[in-house]
CSV table of C-alpha atoms in Angstrom, one decimal:
chain,number,residue,atom,x,y,z
T,1459,MET,CA,-22.2,-57.2,46.0
T,1460,ASN,CA,-19.2,-57.1,48.3
T,1461,ILE,CA,-16.2,-54.8,47.7
T,1462,GLU,CA,-14.1,-57.4,45.8
T,1463,GLU,CA,-17.0,-58.0,43.3
T,1464,ARG,CA,-17.5,-54.2,43.0
T,1465,LEU,CA,-13.8,-53.8,42.4
T,1466,ARG,CA,-13.8,-56.3,39.6
T,1467,ALA,CA,-16.9,-54.8,38.0
T,1468,ASP,CA,-15.5,-51.3,38.2
T,1469,MET,CA,-12.1,-52.3,36.8
T,1470,ASP,CA,-13.8,-54.1,33.9
T,1471,GLN,CA,-16.1,-51.1,33.3
T,1472,SER,CA,-13.3,-48.6,33.4
T,1473,THR,CA,-11.0,-50.4,31.0
T,1474,ARG,CA,-13.6,-51.8,28.6
T,1475,ASP,CA,-12.9,-49.3,25.9
T,1476,ILE,CA,-9.2,-49.2,26.2
T,1477,TYR,CA,-7.2,-50.6,23.3
T,1478,LEU,CA,-3.5,-50.4,22.5
T,1479,PRO,CA,-2.7,-47.6,20.1
T,1480,ASP,CA,-0.8,-48.6,17.0
T,1481,GLY,CA,3.0,-48.1,16.9
T,1482,LEU,CA,3.7,-48.3,20.7
T,1483,ALA,CA,6.4,-50.9,20.2
T,1484,LEU,CA,8.1,-48.7,17.5
T,1485,LYS,CA,7.8,-45.7,19.8
T,1486,ALA,CA,9.4,-47.6,22.6
T,1487,TYR,CA,12.1,-48.8,20.4
T,1488,ARG,CA,12.9,-45.3,19.1
T,1489,HIS,CA,12.8,-43.9,22.6
T,1490,SER,CA,15.2,-46.6,23.9
T,1491,GLN,CA,17.5,-45.9,21.0
T,1492,LYS,CA,17.7,-42.2,21.9
T,1493,ARG,CA,18.7,-43.2,25.4
T,1494,ARG,CA,21.7,-45.1,24.2
T,1495,ALA,CA,25.0,-43.2,24.4
T,1496,THR,CA,26.1,-44.5,21.1
T,1497,VAL,CA,23.6,-43.9,18.3
T,1498,ARG,CA,23.4,-46.8,16.0
T,1499,THR,CA,22.1,-46.6,12.6
T,1500,ALA,CA,18.9,-48.6,12.3
T,1501,THR,CA,19.6,-50.7,9.3
T,1502,ALA,CA,16.0,-51.5,8.8
T,1503,THR,CA,16.7,-54.2,6.4
T,1504,GLY,CA,13.9,-56.4,5.6
T,1505,ALA,CA,10.7,-56.1,7.3
T,1506,VAL,CA,8.4,-58.1,5.2
T,1507,THR,CA,8.9,-61.8,4.8
T,1508,VAL,CA,8.0,-63.5,1.6
T,1509,LEU,CA,4.4,-64.8,1.4
T,1510,ALA,CA,5.3,-68.2,2.6
T,1511,ALA,CA,8.8,-68.5,4.0
T,1512,GLY,CA,11.0,-71.1,2.4
T,1513,THR,CA,10.0,-72.5,-0.9
T,1514,ILE,CA,6.5,-72.8,-2.4
T,1515,ALA,CA,6.2,-75.7,-4.6
T,1516,VAL,CA,2.9,-75.6,-6.3
T,1517,ALA,CA,1.3,-78.2,-8.5
T,1518,GLY,CA,1.1,-77.0,-12.1
T,1519,ALA,CA,3.8,-74.4,-11.7
T,1520,THR,CA,5.5,-75.2,-14.9
T,1521,GLY,CA,4.8,-73.3,-18.0
T,1522,ALA,CA,6.3,-71.8,-21.1
T,1523,PHE,CA,9.1,-69.4,-20.7
T,1524,SER,CA,9.2,-66.1,-22.4
T,1525,SER,CA,12.1,-65.0,-24.5
T,1526,ALA,CA,15.1,-63.5,-22.9
T,1527,PRO,CA,14.5,-59.9,-22.0
T,1528,ALA,CA,16.8,-57.0,-22.8
T,1529,LYS,CA,19.5,-55.9,-20.4
T,1530,PRO,CA,18.4,-53.2,-17.9
T,1531,THR,CA,20.0,-49.9,-17.8
T,1532,THR,CA,22.2,-48.7,-15.0
T,1533,VAL,CA,20.0,-45.7,-14.5
T,1534,LEU,CA,17.0,-47.9,-13.8
T,1535,VAL,CA,18.9,-50.1,-11.2
T,1536,SER,CA,20.1,-46.9,-9.5
T,1537,LYS,CA,16.5,-45.5,-9.4
T,1538,ILE,CA,15.3,-48.8,-7.9
T,1539,GLU,CA,18.1,-48.8,-5.4
T,1540,SER,CA,16.9,-45.4,-4.3
T,1541,ALA,CA,13.2,-46.3,-4.2
T,1542,LEU,CA,13.8,-49.4,-2.3
T,1543,ALA,CA,15.6,-47.6,0.5
T,1544,PRO,CA,15.1,-49.8,3.6
T,1545,ALA,CA,13.4,-47.1,5.7
T,1546,SER,CA,10.6,-46.8,3.1
T,1547,ILE,CA,9.6,-50.5,3.3
T,1548,SER,CA,10.7,-51.8,6.6
T,1549,LYS,CA,7.4,-51.1,8.4
T,1550,LEU,CA,5.0,-52.5,5.8
T,1551,ILE,CA,3.0,-55.7,6.0
T,1552,GLY,CA,2.9,-57.7,2.8
T,1553,HIS,CA,-0.6,-58.8,2.1
T,1554,THR,CA,-1.1,-61.2,-0.8
T,1555,ARG,CA,-3.8,-63.0,-2.6
T,1556,MET,CA,-2.6,-65.9,-4.8
T,1557,VAL,CA,-5.0,-67.4,-7.3
T,1558,PHE,CA,-4.5,-70.9,-8.5
T,1559,PRO,CA,-5.8,-72.8,-11.6
T,1560,ALA,CA,-8.6,-75.4,-11.1
T,1561,GLY,CA,-7.2,-78.7,-10.0
T,1562,THR,CA,-4.4,-77.3,-7.9
T,1563,ALA,CA,-3.8,-79.2,-4.7
T,1564,ILE,CA,-1.5,-78.0,-2.0
T,1565,GLU,CA,-0.5,-79.5,1.4
T,1566,PRO,CA,1.5,-77.6,4.0
T,1567,PHE,CA,4.5,-79.2,5.5
T,1568,PRO,CA,7.1,-77.8,7.9
T,1569,GLY,CA,8.9,-75.0,6.1
T,1570,GLY,CA,6.7,-74.7,3.1
T,1571,MET,CA,3.9,-76.2,0.9
T,1572,GLY,CA,3.9,-78.7,-1.9
T,1573,GLY,CA,1.9,-81.3,-3.8
T,1574,PRO,CA,0.0,-83.5,-1.4
T,1575,HIS,CA,0.9,-87.0,-0.3
T,1576,GLY,CA,-1.3,-90.0,-1.1
T,1577,SER,CA,-3.8,-91.0,-3.7
T,1578,ALA,CA,-5.8,-88.7,-5.9
T,1579,ALA,CA,-8.7,-89.1,-3.6
T,1580,GLU,CA,-6.5,-88.0,-0.7
T,1581,ALA,CA,-5.2,-85.1,-2.7
T,1582,SER,CA,-8.7,-83.8,-3.4
T,1583,ARG,CA,-9.1,-82.7,0.2
T,1584,TRP,CA,-6.2,-80.3,-0.4
T,1585,SER,CA,-7.8,-78.6,-3.4
T,1586,VAL,CA,-7.0,-74.9,-3.2
T,1587,GLY,CA,-8.4,-72.1,-5.3
T,1588,TYR,CA,-6.7,-69.2,-3.6
T,1589,THR,CA,-4.7,-68.2,-0.6
T,1590,VAL,CA,-4.5,-65.0,1.4
T,1591,GLY,CA,-1.2,-64.2,3.0
T,1592,TRP,CA,0.3,-61.8,5.5
T,1593,ALA,CA,4.0,-61.3,6.1
T,1594,TYR,CA,6.0,-59.1,8.4
T,1595,GLY,CA,9.6,-59.4,9.6
T,1596,LYS,CA,10.3,-63.0,10.2
T,1597,TYR,CA,6.6,-63.9,10.5
T,1598,SER,CA,4.2,-65.0,7.8
T,1599,LYS,CA,0.8,-66.6,7.7
T,1600,LEU,CA,-1.1,-68.0,4.8
T,1601,ALA,CA,-4.8,-69.1,4.7
T,1602,ALA,CA,-5.8,-71.5,1.9
T,1603,TYR,CA,-9.3,-71.7,0.6
T,1604,SER,CA,-11.0,-73.9,-2.0
T,1605,ALA,CA,-12.4,-72.2,-5.1
T,1606,SER,CA,-15.8,-72.1,-3.4
T,1607,GLY,CA,-14.4,-70.4,-0.3
T,1608,ARG,CA,-14.1,-73.4,2.0
T,1609,HIS,CA,-11.3,-72.9,4.5
T,1610,VAL,CA,-8.8,-75.7,3.8
T,1611,PHE,CA,-5.9,-74.8,6.1
T,1612,ASP,CA,-3.8,-72.0,7.7
T,1613,VAL,CA,-0.1,-72.2,8.1
T,1614,ALA,CA,1.9,-69.7,10.1
T,1615,MET,CA,5.7,-69.6,10.0
T,1616,ARG,CA,8.4,-67.9,11.9
T,1617,ILE,CA,12.1,-67.9,11.0
T,1618,ASP,CA,14.8,-67.8,13.6
T,1619,ASN,CA,18.4,-68.2,12.8
T,1620,GLY,CA,17.8,-70.2,9.7
T,1621,ILE,CA,15.1,-72.4,11.2
T,1622,VAL,CA,11.5,-72.2,10.2
T,1623,THR,CA,8.9,-73.1,12.8
T,1624,SER,CA,5.6,-73.8,11.2
T,1625,THR,CA,2.2,-74.3,12.7
T,1626,ALA,CA,-0.6,-75.5,10.5
T,1627,VAL,CA,-4.3,-75.8,11.2
T,1628,ILE,CA,-6.2,-78.3,9.0
T,1629,TYR,CA,-9.9,-77.5,9.0
T,1630,GLY,CA,-11.2,-80.5,7.1
T,1631,SER,CA,-9.8,-83.0,9.7
T,1632,ARG,CA,-10.0,-80.6,12.7
T,1633,THR,CA,-6.3,-81.2,13.4
T,1634,TRP,CA,-3.2,-79.1,13.8
T,1635,TRP,CA,0.6,-79.7,13.8
T,1636,SER,CA,3.8,-77.8,14.5
T,1637,GLY,CA,7.2,-78.6,13.1
T,1638,THR,CA,10.5,-77.1,12.3
T,1639,SER,CA,12.9,-77.3,9.3
T,1640,ALA,CA,15.9,-75.4,7.9
T,1641,VAL,CA,15.2,-72.5,5.6
T,1642,ASN,CA,15.3,-73.8,2.1
T,1643,THR,CA,17.0,-71.2,-0.1
T,1644,ALA,CA,17.0,-73.3,-3.2
T,1645,GLY,CA,15.7,-71.3,-6.1
T,1646,GLN,CA,15.8,-68.0,-4.2
T,1647,SER,CA,19.0,-66.6,-5.5
T,1648,GLY,CA,21.0,-66.3,-8.6
T,1649,CYS,CA,20.0,-65.1,-12.0
T,1650,ASP,CA,16.7,-66.4,-13.3
T,1651,GLU,CA,17.6,-67.8,-16.7
T,1652,GLY,CA,14.5,-69.8,-17.2
T,1653,ASP,CA,15.9,-73.1,-16.0
T,1654,ASN,CA,14.3,-72.7,-12.6
T,1655,VAL,CA,11.4,-70.7,-11.2
T,1656,ARG,CA,13.0,-68.2,-8.8
T,1657,LEU,CA,11.1,-66.3,-6.2
T,1658,PRO,CA,12.5,-64.4,-3.2
T,1659,GLY,CA,12.2,-66.2,0.1
T,1660,GLY,CA,13.5,-66.2,3.7
T,1661,SER,CA,13.3,-63.6,6.4
T,1662,GLY,CA,13.1,-59.9,5.9
T,1663,ASN,CA,11.7,-58.2,2.8
T,1664,PRO,CA,13.2,-60.2,0.0
T,1665,TRP,CA,11.8,-58.2,-2.9
T,1666,PRO,CA,14.4,-55.4,-3.0
T,1667,ALA,CA,17.3,-57.7,-3.3
T,1668,PHE,CA,15.4,-60.0,-5.7
T,1669,ILE,CA,14.4,-57.2,-8.1
T,1670,ARG,CA,17.9,-55.6,-7.9
T,1671,SER,CA,19.7,-58.8,-8.6
T,1672,GLN,CA,17.4,-59.9,-11.4
T,1673,LEU,CA,17.6,-56.5,-13.1
T,1674,ALA,CA,21.4,-56.4,-12.6
T,1675,CYS,CA,21.9,-59.7,-14.2
T,1676,GLY,CA,19.6,-59.1,-17.0
T,1677,ALA,CA,16.9,-61.7,-16.2
T,1678,TYR,CA,14.2,-59.1,-15.9
T,1679,ALA,CA,13.8,-55.9,-18.0
T,1680,VAL,CA,11.3,-53.1,-18.2
T,1681,ALA,CA,8.5,-54.0,-20.6
T,1682,GLY,CA,6.3,-50.9,-20.4
T,1683,HIS,CA,3.6,-49.5,-18.2
T,1684,GLN,CA,0.2,-50.9,-17.3
T,1685,MET,CA,-2.6,-49.9,-14.9
T,1686,VAL,CA,-2.7,-52.2,-11.8
T,1687,ASP,CA,-5.2,-51.5,-9.1
T,1688,GLY,CA,-5.3,-47.8,-10.0
T,1689,VAL,CA,-1.5,-47.4,-10.2
T,1690,ASP,CA,0.4,-46.8,-13.4
T,1691,ALA,CA,2.6,-49.8,-12.8
T,1692,LEU,CA,6.0,-50.5,-14.3
T,1693,LYS,CA,6.0,-54.0,-15.9
T,1694,LEU,CA,9.2,-56.0,-15.4
T,1695,ALA,CA,9.3,-59.1,-17.6
T,1696,GLY,CA,11.4,-62.1,-16.6
T,1697,PRO,CA,11.9,-65.6,-18.1
T,1698,TYR,CA,9.0,-67.1,-16.3
T,1699,PHE,CA,7.2,-64.4,-14.2
T,1700,SER,CA,6.1,-60.9,-15.1
T,1701,LEU,CA,6.2,-58.5,-12.3
T,1702,TRP,CA,4.3,-55.2,-12.0
T,1703,VAL,CA,5.8,-52.8,-9.5
T,1704,ASP,CA,4.7,-49.5,-8.1
T,1705,PRO,CA,7.1,-46.9,-9.7
T,1706,SER,CA,7.2,-44.9,-6.5
T,1707,THR,CA,8.4,-47.8,-4.3
T,1708,TYR,CA,9.3,-50.6,-6.6
T,1709,LEU,CA,7.4,-53.0,-4.4
T,1710,PRO,CA,5.4,-55.5,-6.4
T,1711,LEU,CA,1.7,-55.0,-7.1
T,1712,GLU,CA,1.2,-58.1,-9.1
T,1713,LEU,CA,3.1,-61.2,-10.2
T,1714,SER,CA,2.0,-63.5,-13.0
T,1715,GLY,CA,3.5,-66.7,-14.1
T,1716,GLY,CA,1.9,-69.5,-16.0
T,1717,PRO,CA,-1.5,-70.2,-14.6
T,1718,MET,CA,-0.8,-68.5,-11.3
T,1719,GLN,CA,-1.5,-64.9,-10.2
T,1720,TRP,CA,-0.3,-63.0,-7.1
T,1721,TYR,CA,-1.8,-59.8,-6.0
T,1722,PHE,CA,0.1,-57.7,-3.5
T,1723,GLN,CA,-0.9,-54.9,-1.0
T,1724,TRP,CA,1.6,-53.2,1.2
T,1725,LEU,CA,-0.1,-52.2,4.4
T,1726,PRO,CA,0.9,-50.2,7.5
T,1727,ALA,CA,1.9,-52.3,10.5
T,1728,THR,CA,-1.2,-51.4,12.5
T,1729,LYS,CA,-2.4,-53.6,15.4
T,1730,ALA,CA,-5.3,-54.9,13.3
T,1731,ASN,CA,-3.0,-55.9,10.5
T,1732,LEU,CA,-0.4,-57.4,12.8
T,1733,ALA,CA,-3.0,-59.4,14.5
T,1734,GLN,CA,-3.5,-61.3,11.2
T,1735,LEU,CA,-0.1,-62.9,11.8
T,1736,ASN,CA,-1.2,-64.7,15.0
T,1737,GLU,CA,-2.3,-68.2,14.4
T,1738,GLN,CA,-4.9,-69.5,16.9
T,1739,VAL,CA,-5.7,-73.2,17.0
T,1740,PRO,CA,-9.4,-73.6,17.3
T,1741,VAL,CA,-10.7,-75.2,20.5
T,1742,GLY,CA,-11.3,-79.0,20.0
T,1743,PHE,CA,-8.7,-79.5,17.2
T,1744,GLN,CA,-6.4,-82.5,17.7
T,1745,GLN,CA,-2.7,-82.2,17.5
T,1746,VAL,CA,-1.1,-84.6,15.0
T,1747,SER,CA,2.5,-85.2,13.8
T,1748,PRO,CA,3.6,-82.9,11.0
T,1749,PRO,CA,3.8,-84.5,7.5
T,1750,ALA,CA,7.2,-85.3,5.9
T,1751,ARG,CA,8.4,-82.9,3.3
T,1752,PRO,CA,7.3,-84.2,-0.1
J,1230,MET,CA,18.6,-56.0,11.6
J,1231,GLU,CA,18.5,-57.5,15.1
J,1232,SER,CA,16.7,-54.4,16.4
J,1233,ASP,CA,14.2,-54.5,13.6
J,1234,ARG,CA,13.4,-58.1,14.4
J,1235,SER,CA,12.9,-57.2,18.0
J,1236,VAL,CA,10.4,-54.5,17.1
J,1237,ALA,CA,8.6,-56.9,14.7
J,1238,ASP,CA,8.5,-59.6,17.4
J,1239,LEU,CA,7.1,-57.1,19.9
J,1240,GLU,CA,4.5,-55.8,17.5
J,1241,VAL,CA,3.2,-59.2,16.8
J,1242,PHE,CA,3.2,-60.1,20.5
J,1243,LEU,CA,1.4,-56.8,21.4
J,1244,ALA,CA,-1.2,-57.4,18.6
J,1245,ASP,CA,-2.3,-60.4,20.7
J,1246,ARG,CA,-1.7,-59.3,24.3
J,1247,GLY,CA,-1.3,-55.5,24.1
J,1248,ASP,CA,-4.9,-54.6,25.0
J,1249,GLN,CA,-4.8,-56.6,28.2
J,1250,LEU,CA,-1.4,-55.3,29.2
J,1251,LEU,CA,-2.4,-51.7,28.5
J,1252,ARG,CA,-5.5,-52.1,30.7
J,1253,THR,CA,-3.4,-53.4,33.5
J,1254,ALA,CA,-1.0,-50.5,33.0
J,1255,VAL,CA,-3.9,-48.0,33.1
J,1256,LEU,CA,-5.2,-49.5,36.4
J,1257,LEU,CA,-1.7,-49.3,37.9
J,1258,ALA,CA,-1.0,-45.8,36.7
J,1259,GLY,CA,-4.5,-44.3,37.3
J,1260,SER,CA,-5.2,-42.8,33.8
J,1261,ARG,CA,-5.2,-43.7,30.1
J,1262,GLU,CA,-2.2,-41.4,29.4
J,1263,ALA,CA,-0.2,-42.5,32.3
J,1264,GLY,CA,-1.0,-46.1,31.5
J,1265,GLU,CA,0.4,-45.7,27.9
J,1266,ASP,CA,3.5,-44.0,29.3
J,1267,LEU,CA,3.9,-46.8,31.8
J,1268,LEU,CA,3.6,-49.6,29.2
J,1269,GLN,CA,6.0,-47.8,26.9
J,1270,ALA,CA,8.5,-47.5,29.7
J,1271,ALA,CA,8.2,-51.2,30.4
J,1272,LEU,CA,8.5,-52.0,26.7
J,1273,GLU,CA,11.8,-50.0,26.6
J,1274,ARG,CA,13.2,-52.1,29.4
J,1275,LEU,CA,12.0,-55.2,27.6
J,1276,LEU,CA,13.8,-54.2,24.4
J,1277,ARG,CA,17.0,-53.5,26.3
J,1278,HIS,CA,17.0,-57.1,27.6
J,1279,TRP,CA,15.4,-58.7,24.6
J,1280,ARG,CA,18.2,-61.0,23.7
J,1281,ARG,CA,18.3,-62.5,27.2
J,1282,ILE,CA,14.6,-63.3,27.2
J,1283,ASP,CA,13.8,-66.8,26.2
J,1284,GLY,CA,10.3,-67.7,25.1
J,1285,ASN,CA,7.2,-65.7,25.8
J,1286,PRO,CA,8.0,-62.2,26.9
J,1287,GLU,CA,4.7,-61.7,28.7
J,1288,GLY,CA,6.0,-62.7,32.1
J,1289,TYR,CA,9.0,-60.4,32.0
J,1290,LEU,CA,6.9,-57.5,30.6
J,1291,ARG,CA,4.3,-58.0,33.3
J,1292,ARG,CA,6.8,-58.0,36.1
J,1293,THR,CA,8.5,-54.9,34.6
J,1294,LEU,CA,5.2,-53.1,34.4
J,1295,TYR,CA,4.7,-53.5,38.1
J,1296,HIS,CA,8.3,-52.5,38.9
J,1297,VAL,CA,8.2,-49.5,36.6
J,1298,ALA,CA,4.9,-48.5,38.2
J,1299,ALA,CA,6.5,-48.7,41.6
J,1300,ASP,CA,9.5,-46.7,40.5
J,1301,SER,CA,7.3,-43.9,39.0
J,1302,TRP,CA,5.1,-43.8,42.1
J,1303,ARG,CA,8.2,-43.4,44.3
J,1304,GLN,CA,9.5,-40.6,42.0
J,1305,GLN,CA,6.1,-38.9,42.0
J,1306,SER,CA,5.8,-39.2,45.7
J,1307,ALA,CA,9.2,-37.6,46.2
J,1308,ARG,CA,8.2,-34.8,43.8
J,1309,ARG,CA,4.9,-34.3,45.7
J,1310,ARG,CA,6.8,-34.0,49.0
J,1311,GLN,CA,9.0,-31.4,47.5
J,1312,LEU,CA,6.1,-29.4,46.1
J,1313,ARG,CA,4.4,-29.4,49.5
J,1314,LEU,CA,7.2,-27.4,50.8
J,1315,PHE,CA,6.3,-24.6,48.4
J,1316,TRP,CA,2.5,-25.0,48.3
J,1317,SER,CA,1.6,-25.9,51.8
J,1318,GLY,CA,-2.1,-25.3,52.4
J,1319,ALA,CA,-2.9,-25.0,48.7
J,1320,SER,CA,-4.4,-28.4,48.3
J,1321,ALA,CA,-7.3,-27.7,50.7
J,1322,ALA,CA,-8.4,-24.7,48.6
J,1323,VAL,CA,-8.8,-26.7,45.4
J,1324,THR,CA,-10.9,-29.5,46.8
J,1325,ASP,CA,-14.1,-30.0,44.8
J,1326,PRO,CA,-17.0,-31.4,46.8
J,1327,TYR,CA,-18.7,-32.6,43.6
J,1328,ALA,CA,-15.6,-34.4,42.5
J,1329,GLU,CA,-15.6,-36.3,45.8
J,1330,VAL,CA,-19.2,-37.4,45.2
J,1331,GLU,CA,-18.3,-38.6,41.7
J,1332,ALA,CA,-15.3,-40.4,43.0
J,1333,ARG,CA,-17.6,-42.6,45.2
J,1334,ASP,CA,-19.1,-44.0,42.1
J,1335,SER,CA,-16.0,-45.8,41.1
J,1336,LEU,CA,-13.6,-47.8,43.2
J,1337,VAL,CA,-11.1,-47.5,40.4
J,1338,ARG,CA,-10.9,-43.7,41.0
J,1339,LEU,CA,-10.5,-44.3,44.7
J,1340,MET,CA,-7.6,-46.7,44.0
J,1341,ARG,CA,-5.5,-43.7,43.0
J,1342,GLN,CA,-5.4,-42.8,46.7
J,1343,LEU,CA,-3.9,-46.1,47.7
J,1344,PRO,CA,-0.1,-46.5,48.4
J,1345,PRO,CA,1.7,-48.1,45.4
J,1346,ARG,CA,2.1,-51.6,46.8
J,1347,GLN,CA,-1.6,-51.8,47.9
J,1348,ARG,CA,-2.8,-50.6,44.5
J,1349,ALA,CA,-0.5,-53.1,42.7
J,1350,ALA,CA,-1.6,-56.0,44.9
J,1351,ILE,CA,-5.3,-55.2,44.3
J,1352,VAL,CA,-4.7,-54.9,40.5
J,1353,ALA,CA,-2.9,-58.2,40.5
J,1354,ARG,CA,-5.3,-60.1,42.7
J,1355,TYR,CA,-8.7,-58.7,41.5
J,1356,TRP,CA,-8.0,-57.5,37.9
J,1357,GLU,CA,-5.5,-60.1,36.7
J,1358,GLN,CA,-6.9,-62.7,39.1
J,1359,LEU,CA,-3.4,-63.9,40.1
J,1360,SER,CA,-3.0,-66.1,43.1
J,1361,GLU,CA,-1.3,-64.7,46.2
J,1362,ALA,CA,1.9,-66.6,45.2
J,1363,GLU,CA,1.8,-65.4,41.6
J,1364,THR,CA,1.2,-61.8,42.9
J,1365,ALA,CA,4.2,-62.2,45.2
J,1366,THR,CA,6.4,-63.2,42.2
J,1367,VAL,CA,5.2,-60.3,40.1
J,1368,LEU,CA,5.7,-57.8,42.8
J,1369,GLY,CA,8.9,-59.3,44.0
J,1370,CYS,CA,7.8,-59.7,47.7
J,1371,SER,CA,6.6,-62.4,50.0
J,1372,VAL,CA,3.2,-63.9,50.1
J,1373,GLY,CA,2.6,-62.4,53.5
J,1374,THR,CA,3.3,-58.9,52.2
J,1375,VAL,CA,0.8,-59.6,49.4
J,1376,LYS,CA,-1.8,-60.6,51.9
J,1377,SER,CA,-1.4,-57.6,54.2
J,1378,ALA,CA,-1.2,-55.2,51.2
J,1379,THR,CA,-4.4,-56.6,49.7
J,1380,ALA,CA,-6.2,-56.5,53.0
J,1381,ARG,CA,-5.2,-53.0,53.8
J,1382,GLY,CA,-6.0,-51.8,50.3
J,1383,LEU,CA,-9.5,-53.3,50.5
J,1384,ARG,CA,-10.0,-51.8,53.9
J,1385,ARG,CA,-9.0,-48.4,52.7
J,1386,LEU,CA,-11.3,-48.6,49.7
J,1387,ARG,CA,-14.2,-49.5,52.0
J,1388,GLU,CA,-13.5,-46.4,54.1
J,1389,LEU,CA,-13.1,-44.2,51.1
J,1390,SER,CA,-16.2,-45.5,49.4
J,1391,GLY,CA,-18.4,-44.5,52.3
J,1392,PRO,CA,-20.6,-46.2,54.9
J,1393,SER,CA,-22.3,-48.4,52.4
J,1394,GLY,CA,-19.1,-50.0,51.4
J,1395,GLU,CA,-18.3,-50.8,55.1
J,1396,GLN,CA,-21.8,-52.1,55.8
J,1397,GLU,CA,-21.7,-54.5,52.9
J,1398,ASP,CA,-18.8,-56.5,54.4
J,1399,VAL,CA,-19.0,-56.2,58.2
J,1400,ALA,CA,-16.7,-59.1,58.7
J,1401,GLY,CA,-13.8,-57.4,57.0
J,1402,ARG,CA,-14.1,-54.1,59.0
J,1403,PRO,CA,-10.7,-53.0,60.2
J,1404,SER,CA,-9.8,-52.9,63.9
J,1405,ALA,CA,-9.0,-49.5,65.5
J,1406,ARG,CA,-5.3,-50.5,65.4
J,1407,GLU,CA,-5.4,-51.4,61.8
J,1408,GLN,CA,-7.1,-48.2,60.8
J,1409,LEU,CA,-4.1,-46.3,62.1
J,1410,THR,CA,-1.7,-48.2,59.8
């Protein structure tokens, strides 16, 4: 072995067990901030993007609306304002599992997901039983599986200046596409009065503003306590969705509406968790044009 | 909000490329701790120029890593020169013969004894497997400088690693004049 080969082997050997520690970017950021002559307040608004940026139009998403809830108290809104302080949530990764009723078919398109194009036979290849999502800052990724666990598709999104860049990998056809669209904010603001299904969306953690606004306008109200995943959760009832929140953070633990269920976890931004947001196109997959928005 | 987005972007990028960049930093700096410090320093520079960086930040971060490494070597070298004024003769007394033997086992350890540019050229060429032109871009020097720094670095490593290292590559043995440089 000559010296160049020995060198490569030694460098490989000596760095084999070296992995980046968690939080180095944040450490660098904090240190660079200290160096600035003018200290700026880190406004840590929004760190967690909604499950899938933009709108999520899901087949079978209509259902009976519950009766109008009572008005929330000012005390409760104030308490939630405090619990949802930006610093307490800005560095959490939103991990979600959404469960859909049998017969649900979803196709990704640039900026969101919706009912699939084409015939019933065509739609059957988009049959989805559940999805697993990760969201952080302006990044989100969602993996969709059939009820039997077959990987149907992944879609990763990134929001920059009101533009969503989506990359989807379709496992059945061994294809992938990438496309952009404007952020669709329809149905993401205003008071949910039962005329439209409203969920938070867009970049940043949308839940604080959503919960605050819906409580303030009276669309959601406290409807008691229930145990969710070992937490004595506060139940907030709205005209379509019921939301269970952790009383210590007021971040959602579970969301239920009609036949759909969302389960949330709020995880630290470790390297392993952040890596879930990177979408890798498998070798051999063919690039195709993105589908039109339905 | 802009700053938060920067950190989030960086965290996602590092989740993908961070391990490899840290390994490069460790090889450039000579130890795990120094490597983490070096990468953090490069990240701080990256964050300061974040808005001006278009597209993948890896190229910028990699160049910064090498430049920061060179800066810190220069600073350390200056400090060492100052310390020698106060501690002349002390270094000979603390030489550990067993440590010397152990050092022969790893060329990576011997790389710590190379001058900054030679070490950087060797890391770029043999660890990152960059071409001479790519290495020149990363180091901010000419291709000719990369060639000479690499050749001298390898030659020095052969010398430091003992007779066996020299015998294995007779063709690359330095001339008497080159040994003096």
